[in-house]
Short mmCIF file of C-alpha atoms in Angstrom, two decimals:
data_model
loop_
_atom_site.label_atom_id
_atom_site.label_comp_id
_atom_site.label_asym_id
_atom_site.label_seq_id
_atom_site.Cartn_x
_atom_site.Cartn_y
_atom_site.Cartn_z
CA MET A 1 67.91 -117.60 48.86
CA THR A 2 65.17 -117.03 46.26
CA ARG A 3 64.88 -113.43 45.06
CA SER A 4 62.08 -111.69 43.19
CA THR A 5 62.81 -110.93 39.50
CA GLU A 6 61.04 -107.59 39.89
CA THR A 7 63.17 -104.44 40.39
CA PRO A 8 62.95 -103.47 44.09
CA ARG A 9 61.00 -100.33 44.82
CA PRO A 10 63.38 -97.39 45.27
CA TYR A 11 61.95 -96.40 48.63
CA ARG A 12 61.51 -99.39 50.78
CA SER A 13 63.53 -98.61 53.93
CA TYR A 14 66.10 -96.08 55.09
CA VAL A 15 69.04 -98.29 56.23
CA TYR A 16 70.77 -96.12 58.76
CA ALA A 17 71.62 -99.03 61.02
CA TYR A 18 71.51 -102.87 60.64
CA PRO A 19 69.70 -104.70 61.95
CA HIS A 20 66.77 -102.29 62.53
CA LYS A 21 65.38 -102.07 66.06
CA THR A 22 62.18 -103.78 64.88
CA ALA A 23 64.35 -106.91 64.71
CA TYR A 24 65.33 -106.53 68.35
CA ARG A 25 63.66 -108.57 71.06
CA PRO A 26 63.78 -108.73 74.91
CA LEU A 27 66.92 -110.58 75.97
CA PRO A 28 65.81 -113.28 78.40
CA GLU A 29 69.23 -113.69 79.96
CA ARG A 30 69.70 -109.84 80.34
CA PRO A 31 73.55 -110.10 79.92
CA PRO A 32 75.64 -107.85 82.20
CA LEU A 33 77.35 -104.99 80.41
CA ASP A 34 80.76 -105.63 81.91
CA ALA A 35 80.71 -109.18 80.33
CA LEU A 36 79.56 -107.83 76.93
CA TRP A 37 82.38 -105.28 76.77
CA ALA A 38 85.10 -107.29 78.44
CA ASP A 39 86.90 -108.41 75.32
CA GLU A 40 85.83 -105.54 73.07
CA PRO A 41 88.29 -102.90 71.75
CA LYS A 42 87.40 -99.68 73.51
CA ASP A 43 89.98 -97.25 72.14
CA ALA A 44 87.80 -95.71 69.35
CA LEU A 45 84.26 -95.71 70.50
CA SER A 46 81.40 -93.57 69.38
CA LEU A 47 79.19 -91.89 72.11
CA TYR A 48 75.53 -91.06 71.35
CA ALA A 49 73.13 -89.45 73.79
CA HIS A 50 69.43 -89.53 72.92
CA ILE A 51 67.05 -86.77 74.05
CA PRO A 52 63.53 -87.85 73.27
CA PHE A 53 61.70 -84.50 73.42
CA CYS A 54 60.38 -82.16 70.75
CA GLU A 55 58.25 -79.02 70.77
CA VAL A 56 56.06 -80.44 67.91
CA ARG A 57 55.85 -83.89 66.21
CA CYS A 58 56.26 -83.65 62.43
CA GLY A 59 53.73 -85.51 60.27
CA PHE A 60 56.46 -87.82 58.81
CA CYS A 61 58.27 -88.51 62.10
CA ASN A 62 58.63 -92.00 63.40
CA LEU A 63 61.49 -91.23 65.69
CA PHE A 64 61.40 -92.21 69.36
CA THR A 65 60.28 -88.86 70.78
CA ARG A 66 57.39 -87.17 72.58
CA ILE A 67 55.93 -83.65 72.55
CA GLY A 68 56.75 -81.67 75.63
CA ALA A 69 58.13 -82.73 78.97
CA PRO A 70 55.71 -81.89 81.79
CA GLY A 71 56.35 -82.10 85.48
CA GLU A 72 60.14 -81.85 85.56
CA LEU A 73 60.45 -84.73 83.17
CA THR A 74 63.65 -83.39 81.56
CA THR A 75 65.27 -83.25 85.01
CA ARG A 76 64.21 -86.82 85.81
CA TYR A 77 65.39 -87.92 82.35
CA LEU A 78 68.83 -86.39 82.86
CA ASP A 79 69.00 -87.96 86.33
CA ALA A 80 68.41 -91.36 84.65
CA LEU A 81 70.93 -90.54 81.96
CA ASP A 82 73.48 -89.75 84.60
CA ARG A 83 72.77 -93.11 86.38
CA GLN A 84 73.11 -95.00 83.14
CA ALA A 85 76.33 -93.25 82.27
CA VAL A 86 77.84 -94.22 85.61
CA ALA A 87 76.87 -97.84 85.15
CA VAL A 88 78.10 -97.99 81.51
CA ARG A 89 81.48 -96.39 82.34
CA GLU A 90 81.97 -98.82 85.28
CA ALA A 91 81.09 -101.76 82.96
CA LEU A 92 83.70 -100.58 80.35
CA GLY A 93 86.39 -100.91 83.13
CA ASP A 94 89.93 -99.75 83.01
CA ALA A 95 91.81 -102.99 82.10
CA ALA A 96 92.12 -101.67 78.52
CA PRO A 97 92.22 -98.06 77.20
CA VAL A 98 88.74 -96.43 76.99
CA ARG A 99 88.55 -93.57 74.55
CA PHE A 100 85.72 -91.91 72.65
CA ALA A 101 86.70 -90.83 69.03
CA THR A 102 83.33 -89.16 68.20
CA ALA A 103 80.22 -87.94 69.94
CA ALA A 104 76.66 -86.91 69.05
CA PHE A 105 73.51 -85.69 70.71
CA GLY A 106 70.31 -86.53 68.86
CA GLY A 107 66.65 -87.15 69.38
CA GLY A 108 64.07 -85.99 69.41
CA THR A 109 65.58 -82.48 69.64
CA PRO A 110 68.50 -82.11 72.07
CA THR A 111 68.05 -78.40 72.07
CA TYR A 112 64.64 -78.87 73.60
CA LEU A 113 66.71 -78.87 76.74
CA SER A 114 67.37 -75.56 78.36
CA ALA A 115 70.82 -74.02 78.28
CA ALA A 116 71.53 -75.25 81.83
CA GLU A 117 70.31 -78.72 80.93
CA LEU A 118 72.60 -78.79 77.91
CA GLU A 119 75.46 -77.91 80.21
CA ARG A 120 74.53 -80.85 82.41
CA LEU A 121 74.28 -83.19 79.39
CA CYS A 122 77.82 -82.23 78.31
CA ASP A 123 79.00 -82.79 81.95
CA ILE A 124 77.51 -86.27 81.83
CA ALA A 125 79.40 -87.02 78.61
CA GLU A 126 82.62 -85.65 79.92
CA LEU A 127 82.62 -86.31 83.66
CA ARG A 128 80.82 -89.61 83.74
CA MET A 129 81.81 -91.16 80.44
CA GLY A 130 85.19 -89.52 79.99
CA ALA A 131 84.58 -88.11 76.49
CA ASP A 132 86.69 -85.13 75.66
CA LEU A 133 84.07 -83.18 73.77
CA ARG A 134 86.50 -80.38 72.77
CA ALA A 135 88.91 -82.80 71.21
CA VAL A 136 86.65 -84.99 69.09
CA PRO A 137 83.94 -84.28 66.50
CA LEU A 138 80.63 -83.38 68.32
CA SER A 139 77.46 -83.26 66.27
CA VAL A 140 74.21 -81.86 67.76
CA GLU A 141 70.72 -81.80 66.21
CA THR A 142 68.48 -78.69 66.57
CA SER A 143 65.32 -77.21 65.19
CA PRO A 144 64.32 -73.68 64.20
CA ALA A 145 62.21 -73.15 67.34
CA THR A 146 64.86 -74.38 69.79
CA ALA A 147 67.98 -72.94 68.24
CA THR A 148 68.09 -70.10 70.66
CA ALA A 149 71.21 -67.97 71.30
CA ASP A 150 71.75 -69.23 74.87
CA ARG A 151 71.42 -72.93 73.94
CA LEU A 152 73.78 -72.58 70.92
CA ALA A 153 76.28 -70.64 72.97
CA VAL A 154 76.56 -73.56 75.39
CA LEU A 155 77.07 -76.02 72.56
CA ALA A 156 79.67 -73.89 70.88
CA GLU A 157 81.55 -73.36 74.10
CA ARG A 158 81.46 -77.15 74.98
CA GLY A 159 83.05 -78.14 71.69
CA ALA A 160 80.31 -78.69 69.11
CA THR A 161 81.83 -79.02 65.69
CA ARG A 162 78.56 -79.65 63.72
CA LEU A 163 75.08 -78.35 64.21
CA SER A 164 72.31 -80.06 62.20
CA ILE A 165 68.99 -78.27 61.73
CA GLY A 166 65.89 -79.94 60.41
CA VAL A 167 64.31 -77.35 58.00
CA GLN A 168 62.62 -79.85 55.65
CA SER A 169 61.26 -77.03 53.41
CA PHE A 170 61.71 -73.30 53.03
CA VAL A 171 58.28 -73.16 51.39
CA GLU A 172 55.66 -72.57 54.05
CA GLU A 173 52.92 -74.44 52.24
CA GLU A 174 55.01 -77.50 51.99
CA ALA A 175 55.95 -77.35 55.62
CA ARG A 176 52.30 -77.36 56.50
CA ALA A 177 51.63 -80.27 54.15
CA ALA A 178 54.33 -82.22 56.02
CA VAL A 179 52.71 -81.26 59.35
CA ARG A 180 55.69 -79.13 60.13
CA PRO A 181 54.18 -75.63 60.55
CA GLN A 182 56.88 -72.94 60.53
CA ARG A 183 57.50 -69.50 59.26
CA ARG A 184 60.40 -69.00 56.87
CA ALA A 185 61.44 -65.93 58.78
CA ASP A 186 61.86 -67.94 61.95
CA VAL A 187 63.93 -70.53 60.06
CA GLU A 188 66.22 -67.88 58.56
CA ALA A 189 66.64 -66.29 62.03
CA ALA A 190 67.65 -69.63 63.51
CA LEU A 191 70.16 -70.20 60.74
CA GLY A 192 71.57 -66.80 61.43
CA ARG A 193 72.09 -67.56 65.10
CA ILE A 194 73.77 -70.81 64.23
CA ARG A 195 76.27 -69.08 61.88
CA ASP A 196 76.91 -66.51 64.64
CA THR A 197 78.22 -69.26 66.87
CA GLY A 198 81.18 -69.94 64.63
CA VAL A 199 80.65 -73.75 64.86
CA PRO A 200 82.53 -74.92 61.75
CA VAL A 201 79.89 -77.15 60.17
CA LEU A 202 76.30 -76.35 59.51
CA ASN A 203 74.10 -79.11 58.20
CA ILE A 204 70.58 -78.46 56.82
CA ASP A 205 68.07 -81.23 56.29
CA LEU A 206 65.57 -81.01 53.44
CA ILE A 207 62.83 -83.39 52.42
CA TYR A 208 61.56 -84.16 48.88
CA GLY A 209 58.30 -85.91 47.87
CA ILE A 210 55.95 -83.68 49.90
CA ASP A 211 52.42 -83.57 48.56
CA GLY A 212 52.26 -80.72 46.05
CA GLN A 213 56.06 -80.30 45.69
CA THR A 214 57.36 -79.63 42.28
CA GLU A 215 60.83 -79.16 40.77
CA THR A 216 60.21 -75.40 41.02
CA SER A 217 59.33 -75.37 44.66
CA TRP A 218 62.12 -77.94 45.39
CA ARG A 219 64.60 -75.66 43.84
CA ARG A 220 63.31 -72.71 45.96
CA SER A 221 64.21 -74.73 49.08
CA LEU A 222 67.50 -75.90 47.66
CA ASP A 223 68.51 -72.37 46.72
CA ALA A 224 67.37 -70.91 50.05
CA ALA A 225 69.59 -73.48 51.85
CA LEU A 226 72.53 -72.80 49.55
CA GLY A 227 72.26 -69.13 50.39
CA TRP A 228 73.69 -70.04 53.84
CA ARG A 229 76.56 -72.00 52.19
CA PRO A 230 76.09 -74.94 54.50
CA GLU A 231 79.00 -77.27 54.82
CA GLU A 232 76.57 -80.21 54.52
CA LEU A 233 73.11 -80.82 53.14
CA TYR A 234 71.03 -83.89 53.62
CA LEU A 235 68.29 -84.61 51.18
CA TYR A 236 65.73 -87.02 52.61
CA PRO A 237 62.88 -88.72 50.64
CA LEU A 238 59.56 -88.41 52.43
CA TYR A 239 58.24 -91.64 53.97
CA VAL A 240 54.72 -92.15 55.20
CA ARG A 241 54.96 -94.68 58.01
CA PRO A 242 52.41 -96.30 60.24
CA LEU A 243 51.45 -94.50 63.45
CA THR A 244 52.82 -91.16 62.23
CA GLY A 245 50.71 -88.02 61.52
CA LEU A 246 50.86 -88.47 57.72
CA GLY A 247 50.36 -92.18 58.11
CA ARG A 248 46.90 -91.52 59.56
CA GLN A 249 45.90 -89.35 56.65
CA PRO A 250 44.72 -90.25 53.14
CA ARG A 251 47.49 -90.09 50.58
CA GLY A 252 47.11 -87.49 47.85
CA LEU A 253 49.30 -89.40 45.47
CA ASP A 254 49.15 -92.97 44.20
CA ALA A 255 50.51 -95.13 46.86
CA ASP A 256 53.23 -96.72 44.82
CA ARG A 257 54.76 -96.06 41.40
CA GLU A 258 53.55 -92.47 40.84
CA TRP A 259 55.05 -91.33 44.22
CA ASP A 260 58.24 -93.38 43.59
CA GLU A 261 58.69 -91.65 40.26
CA LEU A 262 58.11 -88.23 41.77
CA ARG A 263 60.66 -88.79 44.56
CA LEU A 264 63.29 -90.15 42.11
CA ARG A 265 62.81 -87.16 39.85
CA LEU A 266 63.13 -84.76 42.68
CA TYR A 267 66.18 -86.62 44.08
CA ARG A 268 67.97 -86.50 40.74
CA TYR A 269 67.15 -82.81 40.39
CA GLY A 270 68.46 -82.01 43.90
CA ARG A 271 71.55 -84.17 43.38
CA ASP A 272 72.48 -82.55 40.09
CA HIS A 273 71.76 -79.04 41.49
CA LEU A 274 74.16 -79.56 44.39
CA LEU A 275 76.87 -81.23 42.32
CA ALA A 276 76.88 -78.26 39.94
CA ARG A 277 77.31 -75.94 42.86
CA GLY A 278 80.45 -77.33 44.41
CA TYR A 279 79.14 -80.14 46.61
CA ARG A 280 80.30 -83.74 46.47
CA GLN A 281 77.96 -86.66 47.19
CA VAL A 282 78.84 -88.78 50.23
CA SER A 283 75.84 -91.04 50.20
CA MET A 284 72.39 -90.99 48.72
CA ARG A 285 71.39 -88.45 51.35
CA MET A 286 74.54 -86.57 52.26
CA PHE A 287 76.20 -83.84 50.24
CA ARG A 288 79.24 -82.00 51.54
CA ARG A 289 80.73 -78.75 50.22
CA ALA A 290 83.97 -79.50 48.45
CA ASP A 291 85.84 -76.80 50.45
CA ALA A 292 84.21 -77.55 53.83
CA PRO A 293 86.68 -77.78 56.73
CA ALA A 294 87.45 -81.22 58.19
CA LEU A 295 85.54 -82.03 61.34
CA GLY A 296 88.66 -82.95 63.13
CA PRO A 297 90.21 -86.27 64.14
CA ASP A 298 87.76 -89.08 63.69
CA ASP A 299 89.14 -92.63 63.75
CA HIS A 300 85.85 -94.33 64.51
CA ALA A 301 84.68 -96.74 61.83
CA CYS A 302 80.97 -97.53 62.04
CA GLN A 303 81.65 -100.91 60.43
CA THR A 304 84.05 -102.15 63.00
CA ASP A 305 84.16 -100.03 66.14
CA GLY A 306 81.81 -100.05 69.10
CA MET A 307 79.14 -97.55 70.03
CA ILE A 308 77.84 -96.49 73.37
CA GLY A 309 74.26 -95.17 73.41
CA LEU A 310 72.84 -93.32 76.42
CA GLY A 311 69.14 -92.69 76.72
CA CYS A 312 66.01 -94.77 76.21
CA GLY A 313 66.00 -94.44 72.43
CA ALA A 314 69.76 -95.00 71.85
CA ARG A 315 71.32 -98.25 70.70
CA SER A 316 74.73 -99.66 71.60
CA TYR A 317 76.92 -101.95 69.49
CA THR A 318 79.49 -104.63 70.47
CA SER A 319 80.82 -107.15 67.99
CA ARG A 320 78.44 -109.83 69.25
CA LEU A 321 75.30 -107.90 70.37
CA HIS A 322 73.34 -104.86 69.37
CA TYR A 323 71.18 -103.68 72.28
CA SER A 324 68.85 -100.84 73.42
CA PHE A 325 65.58 -100.40 75.27
CA ASP A 326 62.06 -101.05 74.07
CA TYR A 327 60.99 -99.44 70.81
CA ALA A 328 57.76 -97.75 69.84
CA VAL A 329 56.36 -95.11 67.53
CA GLY A 330 52.93 -94.47 69.02
CA THR A 331 52.64 -91.63 71.53
CA ARG A 332 51.22 -93.51 74.48
CA GLU A 333 53.80 -96.30 74.24
CA ILE A 334 56.65 -93.87 73.86
CA ARG A 335 55.57 -92.00 76.99
CA SER A 336 55.39 -95.25 78.91
CA ILE A 337 58.93 -96.26 77.90
CA ILE A 338 60.39 -92.87 78.82
CA ASP A 339 58.61 -93.02 82.24
CA ALA A 340 59.96 -96.46 82.83
CA TYR A 341 63.44 -95.31 81.84
CA THR A 342 63.39 -92.42 84.31
CA GLU A 343 62.40 -94.78 87.08
CA THR A 344 65.15 -97.34 86.37
CA ALA A 345 67.78 -97.68 89.07
CA ASP A 346 69.97 -100.51 87.68
CA PHE A 347 71.41 -99.94 84.14
CA SER A 348 74.05 -102.68 84.43
CA ARG A 349 72.44 -105.12 81.96
CA ALA A 350 71.28 -105.16 78.42
CA GLU A 351 67.47 -105.41 78.10
CA VAL A 352 66.48 -105.55 74.45
CA GLY A 353 68.66 -106.43 71.47
CA ARG A 354 69.77 -108.83 68.78
CA PRO A 355 72.92 -111.04 68.70
CA THR A 356 75.30 -110.62 65.82
CA ASP A 357 76.85 -113.78 64.25
CA ALA A 358 79.55 -113.95 61.56
CA ASP A 359 76.99 -113.73 58.66
CA GLU A 360 75.31 -110.74 60.10
CA ALA A 361 78.63 -109.04 60.67
CA ARG A 362 79.50 -109.52 57.00
CA ARG A 363 76.05 -108.16 55.97
CA ARG A 364 76.43 -105.06 58.19
CA HIS A 365 79.92 -104.31 56.97
CA LEU A 366 78.84 -104.56 53.34
CA LEU A 367 75.72 -102.45 53.93
CA GLN A 368 77.58 -99.69 55.91
CA SER A 369 80.34 -99.52 53.35
CA LEU A 370 78.48 -100.03 49.94
CA LEU A 371 75.87 -97.31 50.70
CA GLN A 372 78.70 -94.70 50.90
CA ALA A 373 79.53 -93.12 47.59
CA GLU A 374 83.23 -93.93 47.95
CA GLY A 375 82.42 -97.67 48.07
CA MET A 376 84.27 -100.42 49.84
CA ALA A 377 87.79 -101.72 49.29
CA GLY A 378 87.68 -105.48 48.79
CA ALA A 379 91.01 -105.77 50.57
CA ASP A 380 89.51 -104.28 53.74
CA TYR A 381 86.70 -106.81 53.62
CA ALA A 382 89.16 -109.64 53.03
CA ASP A 383 91.45 -108.48 55.96
CA ARG A 384 88.47 -108.59 58.31
CA PHE A 385 86.58 -111.64 57.14
CA GLY A 386 89.03 -113.71 55.12
CA SER A 387 86.79 -113.86 52.11
CA SER A 388 85.34 -111.79 49.27
CA PRO A 389 81.92 -110.10 49.25
CA PHE A 390 81.30 -111.66 45.81
CA ALA A 391 81.90 -115.16 47.42
CA ASP A 392 79.71 -114.33 50.44
CA PHE A 393 76.87 -112.61 48.56
CA PRO A 394 77.07 -113.84 45.00
CA ALA A 395 73.31 -113.71 44.17
CA GLU A 396 72.73 -110.25 45.66
CA LEU A 397 75.82 -108.66 44.02
CA ALA A 398 75.07 -110.25 40.65
CA ARG A 399 71.58 -108.88 40.78
CA PHE A 400 72.77 -105.43 41.61
CA GLU A 401 75.21 -105.66 38.65
CA GLU A 402 72.35 -106.78 36.40
CA LEU A 403 70.21 -103.81 37.52
CA GLY A 404 73.06 -101.41 36.78
CA TRP A 405 73.58 -100.52 40.32
CA LEU A 406 77.31 -101.35 40.50
CA ASP A 407 79.91 -99.06 39.05
CA THR A 408 81.66 -101.19 36.35
CA ASP A 409 84.30 -98.46 35.95
CA ALA A 410 85.45 -98.44 39.57
CA PRO A 411 89.23 -99.10 40.10
CA GLY A 412 90.22 -102.69 40.59
CA GLY A 413 89.40 -104.06 44.07
CA LEU A 414 86.83 -101.38 44.75
CA LEU A 415 83.16 -102.20 45.08
CA ARG A 416 81.15 -99.10 44.42
CA LEU A 417 77.62 -98.16 43.45
CA SER A 418 76.88 -96.42 40.21
CA PRO A 419 74.92 -93.15 40.32
CA GLU A 420 71.71 -95.14 39.81
CA GLY A 421 72.70 -97.55 42.46
CA LEU A 422 73.09 -94.60 44.93
CA ALA A 423 69.71 -93.34 43.82
CA HIS A 424 68.20 -96.73 44.69
CA SER A 425 70.02 -97.10 48.10
CA ASP A 426 66.72 -97.51 49.97
CA GLY A 427 65.75 -100.32 47.64
CA LEU A 428 69.21 -101.91 47.51
CA GLY A 429 69.93 -101.94 51.26
CA PRO A 430 67.01 -104.15 52.30
CA GLU A 431 68.07 -106.70 49.67
CA LEU A 432 71.02 -107.45 51.88
CA PHE A 433 69.00 -108.17 55.05
CA SER A 434 69.34 -111.73 56.28
CA PRO A 435 66.29 -114.01 56.18
CA ALA A 436 66.29 -114.11 60.02
CA VAL A 437 66.21 -110.29 60.25
CA ARG A 438 63.53 -110.03 57.58
CA ALA A 439 61.40 -112.49 59.53
CA ALA A 440 61.90 -110.67 62.77
CA MET A 441 61.07 -107.29 61.26
CA ALA A 442 57.92 -108.76 59.64
CA ALA A 443 56.81 -110.24 62.86
CA TYR A 444 57.20 -107.01 64.74
CA GLU A 445 53.93 -105.47 65.90
CA ALA A 446 54.05 -101.68 65.57
CA LYS A 447 53.19 -99.94 68.79
#
């Protein structure tokens, strides 16, 4: 495959899953779930429940979510989630052990739900799916406005081990610039309530690259977050994407290199600031306090094990197919998809997705492993695929090495990114996309 000789831009795409849902297409055969899962290992599954509601839509957000839930919509949504859970658990069968090794509630904002509705969500996960939420790591996302004492008490009692709050910036002017209006006092109060729950892991999300942000203001946010001694911190680069609030506004910075340089400078500053204060880098985005407690038993490997997604924005993974429901970013289309989901009676078939062949499986494994700071053991890759990543992706890895993105001092047999490779994760990741996935993503019409 021909590759450009230019250095990839450092901020091309956040690769949190491969292939991206913009590469998914309607599945004409609508395969039944029981057939999809019949021969899959099901003893270390991940469970994800998607709640597509928020109290406000941030200017940078392209997540599958809507503002508000009028007319008992949350009730109808949970009714549909319950029906889907019943159908999925039936499809998994009992011929082989079915066990969930990890669970997460995301969105949207799961804590948009009331305390009673969060109880029901936990019941669906436990009573319908069979997930033991008190025995596995359970991560839940929240926001300053919805992290109320009654909601947090439910999550703590039902087994949450990690609460992740999207603060983005402790500087009120920056929050407004990101179309995330919030008072710092309200953010601090929410963090206090989270700490009061005793949930062992607090994660704080921060964003760099906001218009007007400087190293000085960035440090103010970093230090404000560090004041809470969070077990985890995620540092996200700001993206301006089509059909989002910021995407509809004129850019205050040069569209390309000037903004890239600013984000890289702020990333390096934030990385070094956290490393000097007792945090270790897990990935480009994730930093974990060196003395943070373990989350508990977690034997799910995202590279190899299956995932069950419940909700209209969740995706599920088998070894041969990734599937979900329709995807959109625009408000009208999202509302239409949510409404259709709440009216669905039969959840026994996969509707939208993308098959995974041997080449895509290799690419996904390499992506999911290489973008972690610890890197990938070549022996693990060889055990699974019977080959070497250097034999399967010689041009890509040679280019990464030429760019200085591979750690030449890594122990023998370990493929690991250099510090600059990690810094360029969002440029490196898309270089490993297959031609077919690239074409499908390019042909996707944003809606």
